[in-house]
């Protein structure tokens, strides 16, 4: 049986690289152009996605959420200069996730999540994995809107397109 939470994470990594690939086709200044939306620039949105991805990676690999947030949320304000830097940053983190996924974690493993903003709850690794992918999809949508506001087309990065981008053997 396919591990759908892991599949959604792989989609998330693919989709992030896809939107970054589109960003590389545009003038470099687009990354830092200000827009009137939920993030002041696309760079800020990318920083947020990365910081949250890193936070959840730390939680999935055993860190307390409070400690993970303390380490990762300052990353939300770390604005990188180029799209290539974001490509590398996201690829490195995807590699860490893939190494963890390769170790065969039990997606149904229950953990106690102590979220300093929302409280304590029981959850599973699968729920966190699905949330991470969903969070990235939401904010890639923000980036697509920001690109349109700046006068540029975005790129398709839907899950259905991901299906068709995978090798045939992986889809069986």
Coordinates of C-alpha atoms in Angstrom, one line a residue:
X1 CA 0.0 0.0 0.0
X2 CA 1.3 3.5 -0.9
X3 CA 2.3 5.7 2.0
X4 CA 0.1 8.7 1.0
X5 CA 1.5 11.1 3.7
X6 CA 5.0 10.5 2.3
X7 CA 3.7 10.9 -1.2
X8 CA 2.2 14.3 -0.3
X9 CA 5.5 15.4 1.1
X10 CA 7.2 14.3 -2.1
X11 CA 4.6 16.3 -4.0
X12 CA 5.3 19.3 -1.8
X13 CA 9.0 19.2 -2.5
X14 CA 8.4 18.9 -6.2
X15 CA 5.9 21.7 -6.2
X16 CA 8.2 24.0 -4.3
X17 CA 11.0 23.4 -6.8
X18 CA 8.5 23.9 -9.6
X19 CA 7.5 27.4 -8.5
X20 CA 11.2 28.2 -7.8
X21 CA 11.9 27.1 -11.4
X22 CA 9.4 29.6 -12.6
X23 CA 10.9 32.3 -10.4
X24 CA 14.3 31.6 -12.1
X25 CA 12.7 32.4 -15.5
X26 CA 11.7 35.9 -14.3
X27 CA 13.8 39.0 -13.6
X28 CA 15.8 38.7 -10.4
X29 CA 14.1 41.7 -8.9
X30 CA 10.7 40.0 -8.8
X31 CA 11.8 38.1 -5.7
X32 CA 12.0 41.3 -3.7
X33 CA 9.3 43.5 -5.3
X34 CA 6.8 44.6 -2.8
X35 CA 3.1 43.7 -3.2
X36 CA 0.0 44.4 -1.1
X37 CA -0.9 40.9 0.1
X38 CA -0.3 38.5 3.0
X39 CA 3.6 38.7 2.6
X40 CA 5.4 41.9 1.5
X41 CA 7.5 40.0 -1.0
X42 CA 7.8 36.6 -2.6
X43 CA 11.1 36.2 -0.7
X44 CA 9.2 36.6 2.6
X45 CA 6.6 34.0 1.5
X46 CA 9.4 31.5 0.6
X47 CA 11.1 32.2 4.0
X48 CA 7.9 31.4 5.8
X49 CA 7.3 28.1 3.9
X50 CA 10.9 27.1 4.6
X51 CA 10.7 28.0 8.3
X52 CA 7.5 26.0 8.8
X53 CA 8.9 23.0 6.8
X54 CA 12.0 23.0 9.0
X55 CA 9.9 23.3 12.1
X56 CA 7.8 20.3 11.2
X57 CA 10.9 18.3 10.1
X58 CA 12.3 18.9 13.6
X59 CA 9.1 17.8 15.2
X60 CA 8.8 14.7 13.0
X61 CA 12.3 13.7 14.0
X62 CA 11.7 14.1 17.7
X63 CA 12.2 17.7 18.7
X64 CA 9.8 19.4 21.1
X65 CA 7.6 21.9 19.1
X66 CA 8.5 24.8 21.3
X67 CA 12.2 24.2 20.7
X68 CA 11.7 23.7 17.0
X69 CA 9.8 27.0 16.8
X70 CA 12.5 28.9 18.7
X71 CA 15.1 27.6 16.3
X72 CA 13.1 27.9 13.1
X73 CA 10.9 31.0 13.3
X74 CA 13.7 33.4 13.1
X75 CA 14.3 31.9 9.7
X76 CA 11.0 33.6 8.6
X77 CA 12.9 36.9 8.6
X78 CA 16.1 35.7 6.9
X79 CA 15.7 37.1 3.5
X80 CA 17.9 35.5 0.9
X81 CA 19.2 37.5 -2.1
X82 CA 18.6 35.1 -5.0
X83 CA 16.2 32.4 -6.2
X84 CA 19.2 30.0 -6.5
X85 CA 19.8 30.3 -2.8
X86 CA 16.1 29.3 -2.2
X87 CA 16.5 26.4 -4.6
X88 CA 19.5 25.1 -2.6
X89 CA 17.9 25.7 0.8
X90 CA 14.6 23.9 -0.2
X91 CA 16.6 21.0 -1.9
X92 CA 18.7 20.5 1.2
X93 CA 15.7 20.3 3.5
X94 CA 13.9 18.0 1.0
X95 CA 17.0 15.7 1.2
X96 CA 16.7 15.7 5.0
X97 CA 13.1 14.8 4.8
X98 CA 13.7 12.1 2.2
X99 CA 16.5 10.6 4.4
X100 CA 14.0 10.5 7.3
X101 CA 11.3 9.0 5.1
X102 CA 13.9 6.4 3.9
X103 CA 14.4 5.3 7.5
X104 CA 10.8 3.9 7.4
X105 CA 9.1 5.9 10.1
X106 CA 5.7 4.6 11.2
X107 CA 3.3 7.3 9.8
X108 CA 0.6 6.2 12.3
X109 CA 3.0 6.7 15.3
X110 CA 1.2 8.9 17.8
X111 CA 3.0 11.8 19.5
X112 CA 2.0 14.5 21.9
X113 CA 2.3 17.8 20.2
X114 CA 2.9 20.7 22.6
X115 CA 2.1 23.8 20.4
X116 CA 2.8 26.9 22.4
X117 CA 0.1 28.8 20.4
X118 CA -2.7 26.1 20.3
X119 CA -2.0 23.8 23.3
X120 CA -1.4 20.1 23.7
X121 CA -2.9 17.4 21.5
X122 CA -2.2 13.9 20.4
X123 CA -1.5 13.6 16.7
X124 CA 0.3 11.2 14.3
X125 CA 3.3 11.6 12.1
X126 CA 0.9 11.2 9.1
X127 CA -1.1 14.2 10.2
X128 CA 2.0 16.4 10.5
X129 CA 3.2 15.2 7.1
X130 CA -0.1 16.0 5.5
X131 CA -0.3 19.4 7.2
X132 CA 3.2 20.3 6.0
X133 CA 2.3 19.5 2.4
X134 CA -1.0 21.4 2.7
X135 CA 0.7 24.4 4.3
X136 CA 3.1 24.6 1.4
X137 CA 0.3 24.4 -1.2
X138 CA -1.6 27.2 0.5
X139 CA 1.4 29.5 0.4
X140 CA 2.5 28.5 -3.1
X141 CA -1.0 29.8 -4.0
X142 CA -0.1 33.1 -2.3
X143 CA 3.1 33.2 -4.4
X144 CA 1.1 32.6 -7.6
X145 CA -1.2 35.5 -6.7
X146 CA 1.8 37.7 -6.0
X147 CA 3.3 36.9 -9.4
X148 CA 0.0 37.9 -11.1
X149 CA -0.1 41.1 -9.1
X150 CA 3.4 41.8 -10.4
X151 CA 2.3 41.2 -14.0
X152 CA 3.7 37.6 -14.4
X153 CA 2.1 34.3 -15.0
X154 CA 2.8 31.6 -12.4
X155 CA 3.2 27.9 -13.2
X156 CA 1.0 24.9 -12.7
X157 CA 2.1 22.9 -9.6
X158 CA -1.0 21.0 -8.8
X159 CA -0.9 17.5 -7.3
X160 CA -2.6 16.1 -10.5
X161 CA 0.3 17.5 -12.6
X162 CA 2.8 15.9 -10.2
X163 CA 1.1 12.5 -11.0
X164 CA 2.0 12.9 -14.6
X165 CA 5.6 14.1 -13.9
X166 CA 6.4 10.9 -12.0
X167 CA 8.1 7.9 -13.7
X168 CA 5.5 5.3 -14.8
X169 CA 7.0 2.7 -12.5
X170 CA 6.5 5.0 -9.5
X171 CA 2.8 5.3 -10.4
X172 CA 2.1 1.6 -10.3

